[in-house]
Amino acid sequence: MVAQMSSKVLVPRKPGTPAKRWILWVAAMRAWLFLALLLIVFEIWSRLSYGTTFVLSSYNAQSITIFAVAPLLLALGETFVIIAGGIDLSVGFIMGLSAVIAALVTNKAGAVLPPFPAMLAGIAAGLGVSLVPGAVNGWLISKLKVPPFIGTLGMFGVARGAAFILASGTTVPVSNSWFAALGNGRFLGFPVIVIIAALFVLVMHYLLGQTRFGQHTYALGASEQAAVRAGIGVGRHTRKLYLLSALCAGLGGVLYTARFTAGAAQAGEPLLLDSIAAVVIGGASLFGGSGTILGTVAGSLVIAVIQYGLVFIDVEPFWQFVAVGIVIIISVLVDQTQRKFGGDR
Amino acid sequence: MSAVSASSQPILDVRSVSKRFGGVEALKGVSLQLHPGEVVALAGDNGAGKSTLTKMISGVYAADGGEIRLDGKPVSFATPEAARREGIETIYQDLALADNLSIGANIFLGREPMRRAFGFLPVLDRRAMAVAAKETMATLDFHVDRLDAPVGRFSGGQRQAVAIGRAIYWNARVILMDEPTAALGVPEQRKVISLIKMLKDQGRGVIFISHNLQDIFAVSDRIIVLLRGSLAGERRIQDTNHDEVVKLMIGG
Ligand SMILES: Nc1ncnc2c1ncn2[C@@H]1O[C@H](COP(=O)(O)OP(=O)(O)OP(=O)(O)O)[C@@H](O)[C@H]1O
Ligand SMILES: [Mg+2]
């Protein structure tokens, strides 16, 4: 009695022509392609102008990775927020706040404690204080329904002011041998802060790709309605996201203090744009729903290579901004093309 | 096997429920019964109260008066989740799928299965999700070739199938569909109609809202017509025709 009972095969719409498929592949890999392209350009330039290698110099490689650590840390937290369809503009000054607090508390604790526990106290304080603006961000956005752009912009101002007030408008030097070793020491030949950042990348990669938390972050970015109807506590999840983002910034601040043995309110000032750029270059969409940790790592490296490479080849440093800006714009254009061809609604 | 034995106990028994929104009496004592393996169509003009009725069944709105019984027991669901736990699933018109996730991930969204990698690290069990997705979609006679593709890549009717697949994976016994074919092209509408038949053959109860009499006559056992919040008429589908239904709808 049922007329058509023939089997149906569910076939996802695929971009038809090879050209379109190629575009999609390029779009997905754009951060790594950018990186490869930049390295090739700088390598050729370096060989022609100086007769030396750029890429194979371990000094350059190390400088670039150290350079990339702080923007990468901010970008890792930002990746989650952006995938969920939000944005966190306050990370730069949360980083500054954390750097200042870590320095102040390490010094205060150092007056009564040996250096190692004093450093631990400073680290704990730096990370802990970052959670305060993170919690306020989450509360504003999830409870008071303030748009993320506005709420975190407000927090940008508050954290900035607080950091400068606490630092009395100057930098706060730290005298703690352990802290200095953390920031500038090596372990098995690798800079300690690069090792810490690499371990953190692994944890974030796991969190985004392999846990419910990560899965729900993607779902939230695709459709808040879908998340709500699946029984996901959207408000709670949002609060966790902004806490995570702030914590990443806090770690960035602590490592800044370690590296420069001084906390500064403006520690993260130039890094907000860099971190968002890293996420976008890494393949995340500012519309939410897509992005990966490995992409963000590549995006951070792209920015670090541009900034370091331009200095290396003696271009005026202001060209960095132009170059990073161009790469961001290209990335967003690629993202739009990808959406058009990829069937993502 | 389409005849409905009125003697069997209904899974769902809605007894003269009413609902008021401020000055609007959206429902004025409407009753409805649904048996296992039965498809009931809800028809009526715009604002007749169809969506309100299904939302009361699915726990979105609380009834102002009357009662709802599930398997003979009075129930009152505070939230849609509570209704879902009892096997009442709603397929929303806008589907409520996460377009960037796979079929399996959508089926399990919010209740993802975990496994332990290296014996200790809890990770998403993507294999289990894919297997369940494949099997579930197969019971709807859909055979998926790319289990990792995001559902955004599928067509409207296919996505409807995914939404239905999610409901049946979680053992929905009562499936509510508010205009499931409204946003679809004609071939896709047919697919949804055959999906509803399949749900019926699996012994589930389906209530579906439609403005399309063709669809209603193609798949329902009974039709319930609402008019300005009241029951305008209830007919077994073989005892009625388009004309009569239209007259009931406009209150002729
Ligand atoms: N949340 C609400 N708040 C206020 N009034 C509502 C609400 N939901 C429905 N109504 C009113 O209740 C009445 C019934 O609405 P309902 O959505 O149930 O109609 P419907 O039969 O589904 O109509 P349609 O075919 O247009 O979807 C309408 O007058 C509507 O304006
Ligand atoms: Mg309606």
XYZ file of C-alpha atoms in Angstrom, chain A residues 1-15 24 83 205-232 288-291 338 341-345, chain B residues 1-2 81 84 92 94-101 103 105 109-115 121-124 126 129 137 140-146 149-156 158-159 162 166 190-191 194 197-198 200-201:
110
model
C 0.000 0.000 0.000
C 2.899 2.333 0.605
C 3.884 3.520 -2.818
C 7.584 4.355 -2.842
C 9.547 2.264 -0.398
C 12.733 2.303 -2.387
C 15.904 2.896 -0.422
C 17.207 6.417 -0.364
C 20.836 7.192 -0.020
C 21.643 10.261 2.006
C 24.355 11.958 0.038
C 25.750 15.231 1.287
C 25.846 17.946 -1.325
C 29.409 18.120 -2.471
C 30.862 21.024 -4.295
C 37.441 24.427 -0.312
C 33.397 29.319 17.684
C 42.943 20.747 21.429
C 41.591 17.924 23.548
C 38.996 20.155 25.160
C 37.666 21.480 21.857
C 37.875 18.313 19.806
C 37.233 15.469 22.190
C 34.921 16.591 24.957
C 31.262 17.468 25.379
C 32.351 20.971 26.261
C 33.940 21.377 22.840
C 31.032 19.753 21.045
C 28.540 22.037 22.761
C 30.699 25.026 21.881
C 30.359 24.182 18.192
C 26.625 23.556 18.551
C 26.111 26.871 20.306
C 27.902 28.682 17.496
C 25.826 26.975 14.829
C 22.449 27.471 16.451
C 21.663 28.590 19.960
C 18.143 27.196 19.486
C 19.554 23.779 18.639
C 21.695 23.867 21.760
C 18.807 24.932 23.965
C 16.510 22.267 22.572
C 19.164 19.614 23.047
C 19.046 20.453 26.733
C 22.440 22.159 26.863
C 30.529 31.259 14.840
C 30.339 27.507 14.367
C 33.753 26.791 12.924
C 37.401 26.868 13.895
C 34.082 28.835 1.573
C 30.753 26.849 -1.940
C 30.604 24.660 1.140
C 26.865 24.606 1.555
C 27.170 25.889 5.082
C 23.995 27.779 5.677
C -3.378 -2.409 9.219
C -4.528 1.152 9.298
C 13.096 18.203 28.493
C 11.171 14.354 26.120
C 10.454 21.811 15.027
C 13.248 25.142 11.908
C 14.612 21.708 12.817
C 16.912 22.780 15.631
C 19.905 20.986 14.201
C 23.488 22.160 14.569
C 24.439 22.498 10.909
C 28.156 22.200 11.569
C 27.906 18.818 13.302
C 24.275 13.346 11.931
C 26.655 14.375 16.777
C 23.755 16.482 21.122
C 23.671 17.102 24.858
C 23.921 13.378 25.653
C 27.150 12.416 23.915
C 28.572 8.943 24.620
C 32.130 8.931 25.944
C 34.894 6.348 25.861
C 41.267 9.888 29.079
C 37.539 10.461 28.493
C 36.899 11.351 24.853
C 33.806 11.570 22.660
C 32.531 9.273 17.645
C 27.715 8.013 17.407
C 18.792 6.386 9.663
C 13.980 5.320 8.256
C 15.248 3.760 5.034
C 17.918 6.397 4.646
C 21.386 5.089 3.962
C 24.108 7.526 4.807
C 27.336 7.326 2.889
C 29.305 10.083 4.625
C 29.546 15.263 6.817
C 27.942 18.185 8.651
C 24.152 18.132 8.376
C 24.261 21.591 6.787
C 25.309 19.827 3.603
C 22.080 17.836 3.394
C 18.852 18.954 1.793
C 15.785 20.109 3.723
C 17.097 14.884 4.540
C 17.572 17.187 7.499
C 17.819 13.553 10.719
C 17.116 11.883 16.614
C 6.765 13.317 -0.260
C 9.798 12.064 1.606
C 6.735 8.541 3.735
C 4.195 6.426 7.434
C 7.301 4.708 8.633
C 3.360 4.827 12.113
C 4.480 1.363 11.030
